[in-house]
Coordinates of C-alpha atoms and ligand atoms in Angstrom, one line a residue:
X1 CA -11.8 20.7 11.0
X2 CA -14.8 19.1 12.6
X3 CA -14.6 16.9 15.4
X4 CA -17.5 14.6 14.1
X5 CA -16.3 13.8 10.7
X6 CA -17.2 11.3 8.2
X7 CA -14.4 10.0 6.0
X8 CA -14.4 7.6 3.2
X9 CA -11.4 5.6 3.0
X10 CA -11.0 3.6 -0.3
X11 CA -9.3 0.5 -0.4
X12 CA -9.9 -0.3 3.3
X13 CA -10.1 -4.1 2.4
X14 CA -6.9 -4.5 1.1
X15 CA -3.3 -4.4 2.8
X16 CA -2.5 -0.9 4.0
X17 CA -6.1 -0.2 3.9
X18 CA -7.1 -2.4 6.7
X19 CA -4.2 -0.9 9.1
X20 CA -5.7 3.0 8.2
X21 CA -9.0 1.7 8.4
X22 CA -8.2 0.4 11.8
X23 CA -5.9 3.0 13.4
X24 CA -8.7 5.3 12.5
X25 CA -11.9 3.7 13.6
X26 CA -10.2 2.7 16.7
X27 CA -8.5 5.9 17.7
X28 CA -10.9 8.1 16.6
X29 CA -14.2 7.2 18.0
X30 CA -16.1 10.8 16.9
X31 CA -15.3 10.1 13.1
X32 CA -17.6 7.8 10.7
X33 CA -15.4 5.8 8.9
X34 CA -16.9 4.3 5.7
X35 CA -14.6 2.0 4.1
X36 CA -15.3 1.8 -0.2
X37 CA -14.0 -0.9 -1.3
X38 CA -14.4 -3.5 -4.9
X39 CA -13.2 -6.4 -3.0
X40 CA -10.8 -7.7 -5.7
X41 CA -8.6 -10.4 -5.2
X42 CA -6.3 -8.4 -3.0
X43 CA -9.7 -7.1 -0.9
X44 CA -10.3 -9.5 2.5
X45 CA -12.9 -8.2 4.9
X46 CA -11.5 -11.1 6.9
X47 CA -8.3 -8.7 7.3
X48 CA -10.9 -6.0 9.2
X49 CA -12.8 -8.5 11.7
X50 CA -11.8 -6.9 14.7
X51 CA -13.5 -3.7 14.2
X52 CA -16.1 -4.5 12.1
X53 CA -18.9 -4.3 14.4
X54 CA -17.6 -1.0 16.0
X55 CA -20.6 1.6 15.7
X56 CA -18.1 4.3 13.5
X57 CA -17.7 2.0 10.4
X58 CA -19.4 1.2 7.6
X59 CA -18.4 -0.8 4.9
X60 CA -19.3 -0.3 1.2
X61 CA -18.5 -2.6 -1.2
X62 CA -18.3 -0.4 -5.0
X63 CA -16.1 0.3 -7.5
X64 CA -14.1 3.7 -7.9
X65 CA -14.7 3.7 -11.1
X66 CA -18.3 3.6 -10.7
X67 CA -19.7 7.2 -11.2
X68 CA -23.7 6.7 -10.1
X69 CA -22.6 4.7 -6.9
X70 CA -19.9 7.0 -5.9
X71 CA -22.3 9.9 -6.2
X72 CA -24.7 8.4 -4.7
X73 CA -22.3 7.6 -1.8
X74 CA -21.4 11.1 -1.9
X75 CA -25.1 12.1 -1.4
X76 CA -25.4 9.2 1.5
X77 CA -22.8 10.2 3.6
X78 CA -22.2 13.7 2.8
X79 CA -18.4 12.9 3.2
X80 CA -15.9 15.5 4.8
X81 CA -12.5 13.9 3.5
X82 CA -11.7 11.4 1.6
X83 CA -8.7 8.9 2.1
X84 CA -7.5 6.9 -1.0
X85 CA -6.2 3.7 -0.6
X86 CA -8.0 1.7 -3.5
X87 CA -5.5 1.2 -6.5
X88 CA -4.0 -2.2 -8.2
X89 CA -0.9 -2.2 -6.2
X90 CA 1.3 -5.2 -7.5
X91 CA 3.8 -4.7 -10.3
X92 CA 4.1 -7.8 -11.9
X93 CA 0.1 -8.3 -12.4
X94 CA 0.5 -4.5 -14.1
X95 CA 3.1 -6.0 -16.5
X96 CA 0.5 -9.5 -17.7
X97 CA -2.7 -6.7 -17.4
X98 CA -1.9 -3.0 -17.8
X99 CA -5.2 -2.0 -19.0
X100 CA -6.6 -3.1 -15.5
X101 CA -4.0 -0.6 -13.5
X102 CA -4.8 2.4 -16.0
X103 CA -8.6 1.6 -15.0
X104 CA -8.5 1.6 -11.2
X105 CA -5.9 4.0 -10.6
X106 CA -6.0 6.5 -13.3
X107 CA -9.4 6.5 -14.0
X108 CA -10.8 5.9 -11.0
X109 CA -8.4 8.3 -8.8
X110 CA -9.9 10.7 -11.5
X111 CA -13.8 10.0 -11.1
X112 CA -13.2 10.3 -7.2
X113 CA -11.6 13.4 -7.7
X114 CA -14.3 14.9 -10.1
X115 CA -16.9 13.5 -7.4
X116 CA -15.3 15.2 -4.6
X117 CA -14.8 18.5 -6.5
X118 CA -18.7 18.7 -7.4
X119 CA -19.7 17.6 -4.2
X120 CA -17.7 20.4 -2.1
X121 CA -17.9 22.9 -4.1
X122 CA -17.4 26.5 -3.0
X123 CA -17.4 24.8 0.5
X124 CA -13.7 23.3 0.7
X125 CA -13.8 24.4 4.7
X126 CA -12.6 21.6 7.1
X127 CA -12.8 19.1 3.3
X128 CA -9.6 17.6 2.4
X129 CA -8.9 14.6 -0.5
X130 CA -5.7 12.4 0.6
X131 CA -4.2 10.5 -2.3
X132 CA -1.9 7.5 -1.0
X133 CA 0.7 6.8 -3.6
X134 CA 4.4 5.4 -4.1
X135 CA 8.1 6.2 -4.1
X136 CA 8.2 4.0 -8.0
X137 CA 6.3 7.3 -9.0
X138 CA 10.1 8.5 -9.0
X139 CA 11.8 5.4 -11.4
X140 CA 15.4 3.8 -10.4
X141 CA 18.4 5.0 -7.9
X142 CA 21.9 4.0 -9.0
X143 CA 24.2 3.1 -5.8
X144 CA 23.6 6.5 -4.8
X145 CA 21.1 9.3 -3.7
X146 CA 17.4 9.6 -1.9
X147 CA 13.9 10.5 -3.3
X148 CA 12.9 14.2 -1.8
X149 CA 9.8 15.8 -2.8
X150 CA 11.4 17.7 -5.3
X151 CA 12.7 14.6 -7.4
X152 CA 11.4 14.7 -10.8
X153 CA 8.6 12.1 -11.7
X154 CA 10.0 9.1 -13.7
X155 CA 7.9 5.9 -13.8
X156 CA 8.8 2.6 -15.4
X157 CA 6.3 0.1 -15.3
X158 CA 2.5 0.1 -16.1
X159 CA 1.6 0.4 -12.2
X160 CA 4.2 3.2 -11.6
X161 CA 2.7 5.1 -14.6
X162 CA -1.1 4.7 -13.3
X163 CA 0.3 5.7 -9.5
X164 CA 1.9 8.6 -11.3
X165 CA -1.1 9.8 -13.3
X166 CA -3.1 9.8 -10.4
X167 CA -0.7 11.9 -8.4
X168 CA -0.3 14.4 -11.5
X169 CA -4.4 14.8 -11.4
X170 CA -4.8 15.0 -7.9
X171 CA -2.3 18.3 -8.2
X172 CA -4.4 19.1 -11.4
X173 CA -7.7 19.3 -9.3
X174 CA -6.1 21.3 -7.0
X175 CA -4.5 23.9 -8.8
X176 CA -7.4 24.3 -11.2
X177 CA -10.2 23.7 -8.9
X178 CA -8.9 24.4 -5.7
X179 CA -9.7 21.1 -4.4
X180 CA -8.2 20.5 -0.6
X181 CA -5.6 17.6 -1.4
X182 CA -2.1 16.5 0.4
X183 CA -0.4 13.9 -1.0
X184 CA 1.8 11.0 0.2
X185 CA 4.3 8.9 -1.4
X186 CA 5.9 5.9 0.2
X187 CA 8.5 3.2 0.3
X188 CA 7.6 -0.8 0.4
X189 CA 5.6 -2.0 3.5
X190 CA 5.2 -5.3 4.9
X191 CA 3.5 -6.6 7.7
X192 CA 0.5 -8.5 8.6
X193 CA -2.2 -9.1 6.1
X194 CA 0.1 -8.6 2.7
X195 CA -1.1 -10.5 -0.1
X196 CA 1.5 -13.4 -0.4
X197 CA 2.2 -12.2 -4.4
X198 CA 4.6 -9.3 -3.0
X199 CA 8.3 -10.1 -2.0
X200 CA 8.3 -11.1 1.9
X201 CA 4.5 -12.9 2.2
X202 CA 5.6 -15.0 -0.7
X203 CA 8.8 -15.7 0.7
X204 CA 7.5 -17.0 4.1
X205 CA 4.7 -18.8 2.5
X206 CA 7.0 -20.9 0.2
X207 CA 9.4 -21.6 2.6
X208 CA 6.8 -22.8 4.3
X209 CA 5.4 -25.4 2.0
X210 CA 9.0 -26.2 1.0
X211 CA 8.7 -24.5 -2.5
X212 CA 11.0 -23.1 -4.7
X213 CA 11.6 -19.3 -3.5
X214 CA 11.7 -17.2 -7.0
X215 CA 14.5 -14.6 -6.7
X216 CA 14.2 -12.4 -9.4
X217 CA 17.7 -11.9 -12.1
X218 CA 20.8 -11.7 -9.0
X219 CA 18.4 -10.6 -6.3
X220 CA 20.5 -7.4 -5.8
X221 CA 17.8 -4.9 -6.4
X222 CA 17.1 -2.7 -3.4
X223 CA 14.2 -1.8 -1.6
X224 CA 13.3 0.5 1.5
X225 CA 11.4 -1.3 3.8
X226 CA 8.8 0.2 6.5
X227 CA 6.4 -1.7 9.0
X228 CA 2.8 -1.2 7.5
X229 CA 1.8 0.1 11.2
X230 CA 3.8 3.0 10.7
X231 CA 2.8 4.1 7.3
X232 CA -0.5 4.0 8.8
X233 CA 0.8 6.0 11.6
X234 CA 2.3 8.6 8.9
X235 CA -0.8 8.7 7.2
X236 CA -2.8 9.7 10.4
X237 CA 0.1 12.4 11.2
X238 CA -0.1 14.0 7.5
X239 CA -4.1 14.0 7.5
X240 CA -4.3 15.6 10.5
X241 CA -1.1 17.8 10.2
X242 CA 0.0 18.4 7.1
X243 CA 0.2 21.6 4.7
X244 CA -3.1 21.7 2.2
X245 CA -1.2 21.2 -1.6
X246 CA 1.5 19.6 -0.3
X247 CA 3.3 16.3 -0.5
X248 CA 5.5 14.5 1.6
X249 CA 7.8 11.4 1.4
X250 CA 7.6 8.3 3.8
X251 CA 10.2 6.0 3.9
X252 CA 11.8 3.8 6.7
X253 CA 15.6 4.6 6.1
X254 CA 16.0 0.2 5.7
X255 CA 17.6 -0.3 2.4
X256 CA 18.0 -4.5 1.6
X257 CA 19.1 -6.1 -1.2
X258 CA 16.3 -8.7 -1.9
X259 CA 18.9 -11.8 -1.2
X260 CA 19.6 -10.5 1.8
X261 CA 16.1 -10.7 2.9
X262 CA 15.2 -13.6 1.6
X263 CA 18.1 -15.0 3.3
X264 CA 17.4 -13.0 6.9
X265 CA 13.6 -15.1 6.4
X266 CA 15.5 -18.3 5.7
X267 CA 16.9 -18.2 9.2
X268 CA 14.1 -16.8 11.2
X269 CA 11.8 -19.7 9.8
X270 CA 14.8 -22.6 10.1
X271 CA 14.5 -21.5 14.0
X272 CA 10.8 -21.3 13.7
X273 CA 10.5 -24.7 12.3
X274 CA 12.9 -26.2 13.8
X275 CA 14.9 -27.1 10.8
X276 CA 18.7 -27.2 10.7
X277 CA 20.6 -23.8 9.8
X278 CA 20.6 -23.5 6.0
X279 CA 17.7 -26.2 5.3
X280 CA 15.4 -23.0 4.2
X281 CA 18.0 -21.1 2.0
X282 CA 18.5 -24.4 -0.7
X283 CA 15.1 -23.5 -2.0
X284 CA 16.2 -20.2 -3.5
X285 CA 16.0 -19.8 -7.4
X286 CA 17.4 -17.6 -9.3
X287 CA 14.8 -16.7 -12.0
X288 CA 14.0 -14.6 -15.3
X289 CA 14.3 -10.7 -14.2
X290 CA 11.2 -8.5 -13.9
X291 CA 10.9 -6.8 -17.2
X292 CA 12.3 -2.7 -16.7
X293 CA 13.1 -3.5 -13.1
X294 CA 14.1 -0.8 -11.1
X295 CA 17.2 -1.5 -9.3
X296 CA 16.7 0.5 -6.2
X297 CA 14.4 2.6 -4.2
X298 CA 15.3 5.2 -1.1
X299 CA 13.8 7.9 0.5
X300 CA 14.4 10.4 1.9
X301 CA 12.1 11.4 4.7
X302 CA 13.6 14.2 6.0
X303 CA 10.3 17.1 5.4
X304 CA 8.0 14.5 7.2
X305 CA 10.6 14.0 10.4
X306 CA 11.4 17.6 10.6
X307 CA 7.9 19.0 9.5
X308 CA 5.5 16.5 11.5
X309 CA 8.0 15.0 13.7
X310 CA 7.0 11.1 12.1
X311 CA 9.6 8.7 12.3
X312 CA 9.6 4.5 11.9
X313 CA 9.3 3.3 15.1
X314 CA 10.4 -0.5 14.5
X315 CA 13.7 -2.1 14.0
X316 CA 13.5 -4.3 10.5
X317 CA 14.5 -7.5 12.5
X318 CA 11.9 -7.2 14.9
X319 CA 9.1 -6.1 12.5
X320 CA 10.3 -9.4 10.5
X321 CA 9.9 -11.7 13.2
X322 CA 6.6 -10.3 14.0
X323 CA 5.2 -10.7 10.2
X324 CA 6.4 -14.0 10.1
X325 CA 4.9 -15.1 13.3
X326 CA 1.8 -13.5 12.5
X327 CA 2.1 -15.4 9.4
X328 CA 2.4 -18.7 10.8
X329 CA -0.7 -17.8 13.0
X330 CA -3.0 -17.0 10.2
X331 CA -2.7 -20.4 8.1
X332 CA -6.2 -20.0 7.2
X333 CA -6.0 -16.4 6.2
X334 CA -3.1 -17.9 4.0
X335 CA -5.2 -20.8 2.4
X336 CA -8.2 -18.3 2.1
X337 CA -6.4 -15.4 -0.1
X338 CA -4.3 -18.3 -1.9
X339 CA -7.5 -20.6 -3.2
X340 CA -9.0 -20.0 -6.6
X341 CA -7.6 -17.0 -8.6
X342 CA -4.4 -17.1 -6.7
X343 CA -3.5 -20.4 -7.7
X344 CA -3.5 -19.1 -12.1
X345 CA -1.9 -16.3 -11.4
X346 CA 1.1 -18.2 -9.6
X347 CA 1.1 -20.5 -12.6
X348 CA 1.5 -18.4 -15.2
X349 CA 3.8 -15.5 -13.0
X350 CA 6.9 -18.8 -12.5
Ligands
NAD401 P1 -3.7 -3.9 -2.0 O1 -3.6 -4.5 -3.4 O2 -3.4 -4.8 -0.8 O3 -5.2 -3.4 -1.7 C1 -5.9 -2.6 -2.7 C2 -7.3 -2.5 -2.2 O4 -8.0 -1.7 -3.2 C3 -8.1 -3.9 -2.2 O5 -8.8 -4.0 -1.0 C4 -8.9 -3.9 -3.4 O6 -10.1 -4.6 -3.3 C5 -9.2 -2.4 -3.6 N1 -9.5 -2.0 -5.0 C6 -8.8 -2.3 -6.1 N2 -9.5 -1.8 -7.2 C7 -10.5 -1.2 -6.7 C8 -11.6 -0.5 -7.4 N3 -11.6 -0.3 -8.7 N4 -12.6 0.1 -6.6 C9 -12.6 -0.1 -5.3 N5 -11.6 -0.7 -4.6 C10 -10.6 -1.3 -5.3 O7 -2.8 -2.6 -2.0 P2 -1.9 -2.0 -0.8 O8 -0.6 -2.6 -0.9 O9 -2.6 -2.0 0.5 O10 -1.8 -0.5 -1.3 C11 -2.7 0.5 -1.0 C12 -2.3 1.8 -1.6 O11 -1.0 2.2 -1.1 C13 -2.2 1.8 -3.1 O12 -2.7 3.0 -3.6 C14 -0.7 1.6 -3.4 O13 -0.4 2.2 -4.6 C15 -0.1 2.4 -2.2 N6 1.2 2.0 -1.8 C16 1.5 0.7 -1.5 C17 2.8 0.3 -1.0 C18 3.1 -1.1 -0.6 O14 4.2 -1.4 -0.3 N7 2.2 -2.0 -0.6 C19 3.7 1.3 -0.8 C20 3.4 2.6 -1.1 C21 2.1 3.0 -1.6
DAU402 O1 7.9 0.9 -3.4 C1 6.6 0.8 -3.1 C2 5.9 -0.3 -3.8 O2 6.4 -1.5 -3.3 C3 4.4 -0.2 -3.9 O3 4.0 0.9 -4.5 C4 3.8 -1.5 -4.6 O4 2.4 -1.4 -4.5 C5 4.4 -2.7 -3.9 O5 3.9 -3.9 -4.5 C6 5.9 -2.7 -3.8 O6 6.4 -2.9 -5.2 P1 7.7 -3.8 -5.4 O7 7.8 -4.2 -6.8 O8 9.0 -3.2 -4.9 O9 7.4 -5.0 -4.5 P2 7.4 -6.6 -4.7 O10 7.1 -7.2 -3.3 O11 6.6 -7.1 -5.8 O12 8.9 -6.9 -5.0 C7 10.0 -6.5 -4.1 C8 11.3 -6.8 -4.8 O13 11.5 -8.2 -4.8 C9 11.4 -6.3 -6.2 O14 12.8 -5.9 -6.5 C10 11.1 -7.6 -7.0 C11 11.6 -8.7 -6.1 N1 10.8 -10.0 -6.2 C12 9.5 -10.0 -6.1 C13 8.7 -11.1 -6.1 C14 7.3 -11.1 -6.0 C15 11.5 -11.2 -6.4 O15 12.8 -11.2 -6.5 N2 10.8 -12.4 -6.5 C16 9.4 -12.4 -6.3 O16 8.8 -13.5 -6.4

């Protein structure tokens, strides 16, 4: 592939985005990075001030679903790859507004894919589409067993359906039009700059501000967690490396029950604030279950370790401690994302 190439990467405002977008434009200075992005609520250029002004990236603010202005990007930049970030990403807004998720990540996954296809066509050399997308694509673990590659698909909410859809066309375009695509499907992140509607941001914010911390039903679902830093790092490995038509899991081998996180934050921000051991934990409420919630997600990461040599670099303790100092740093990042809109959703979500 070319050393000079110019990649669009969608959803480079939001949470994951701004960590690809970043790891990108910094470390590869010979690329253009052009970063399309709606700027929903979860979309904060604030979250990309540090390399805003660097001379390899551009920001564009449209809508995936747009056909005319993603052509005419197309046309603009003449694009070598694509990177796609953009999506609705939170589960419980999928469950109050479905429609919304089918929008953005079926239908507009599918537009950028048609865009790409007619753009490249009968030139796919050195062109490649990378489709970010989720382990819920695979539904619910009992006690036992890992996602692999080769699980079958088996989504169970409105955002897991979308995710999967757009997985399922991005192998469509590629088996019937050829299109260049690798694919990537991975556990829960956390880290700096996560919207504080999603499990760990909402619990540091709340404890916080003293306010009721909302465990859903017993709190014993179970999640994998990775620092966002090294899904970025995966996703850099896999662009660059990775077999054409292929997908590959990424997960950071940390199962936690959700209690026993919220706990683990409890005690990190009694020692930040200097409250007295325990103080933190007597906000937690148990509350109403997620509708169709999926008790547990693991992966297994084995092709990507052995394959690419990626693994998570963090211990889950440290990577914590980091988010929540960062966290307690960024106040005004906080009160920015958590003004207006924020404020009705949180009313009627507890
Ligand atoms: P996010 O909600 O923080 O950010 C999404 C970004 O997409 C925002 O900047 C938003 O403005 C933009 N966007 C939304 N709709 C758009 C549209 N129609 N057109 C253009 N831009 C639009 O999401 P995130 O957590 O950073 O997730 C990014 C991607 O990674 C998603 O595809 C998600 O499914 C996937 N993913 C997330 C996780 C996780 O734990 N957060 C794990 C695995 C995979
Ligand atoms: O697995 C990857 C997925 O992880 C991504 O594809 C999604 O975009 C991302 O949002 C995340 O989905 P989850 O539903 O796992 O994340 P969330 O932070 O919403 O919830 C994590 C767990 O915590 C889940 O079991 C529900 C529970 N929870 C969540 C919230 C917001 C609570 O108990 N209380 C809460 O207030």
């Amino acid at each position: 592939a070319k050393d000079n190439r110019t990649i669009m990467i969608t959803g480079g405002a939001g949470f994951i985005g701004s960590h690809v977008v970043r790891l990108f434009v910094t470390k590869y200075p010979h690329y253009r990075i052009v970063n399309v992005d709606a700027l929903t609520y979860a979309g904060n250029l604030a979250n990309l001030k540090d390399v805003q002004s660097a001379p390899n990236y551009t920001f564009e603010k449209a809508d995936i679903t747009d056909e005319t202005r993603i052509k005419e990007l197309f046309v603009q930049y003449q694009f070598d790859a694509v990177i796609h970030l953009a999506a609705e990403s939170h589960v419980d807004r999928s469950i109050m507004d479905p429609l919304a998720f089918v929008r953005t990540n079926v239908l507009g996954t599918a537009n950028l894919l048609h865009i790409a296809g007619a753009a490249w066509k009968n030139d796919y050399a050195g062109k490649l589409f990378y489709h970010v997308s989720t382990d819920e694509v695979y539904g619910s673990l009992g006690a036992e067993g890992f996602f692999t590659e080769e699980t079958p698909y088996d989504p169970r909410s409105p955002y897991s359906a979308s995710k999967a859809s757009s997985d399922h066309f991005v192998m469509a375009w590629h088996h019937t039009y050829g299109l260049p695509v690798i694919l990537s499907n991975c556990s829960n992140n956390y880290g700096s700059n996560h919207f504080p509607e999603k499990l760990i941001p909402l619990m540091i914010n709340n404890i916080l501000n003293n306010k009721p911390l909302p465990v859903y039903g017993k709190g014993e679902n179970v999640r994998d967690w990775l620092f966002v830093d090294d899904h970025a790092r995966a996703i850099d490995i896999i662009f660059h490396s990775g077999r054409v038509g292929e997908k590959y899991n990424i997960g950071g081998f940390n199962e936690w029950k959700n209690i026993d996180i919220v706990h683990l934050l409890c005690s990190i921000m009694d020692k930040k604030l200097g409250r007295t051991p325990g103080e933190s934990a007597k906000l937690i409420t148990f509350v109403k279950d997620r509708p169709g919630h999926d008790l547990r997600y693991a992966i297994d990461a084995t092709k990507l370790n052995k394959e690419l040599g990626w693994k998570p670099s963090l211990q889950f303790a440290e990577g914590l401690e980091k988010t929540v100092d960062w966290y307690l740093a960024h106040q005004d990042w906080v009160k920015e994302v958590t003004s207006g809109d924020y404020q009705k959703y949180y009313t009627e979500q507890y």
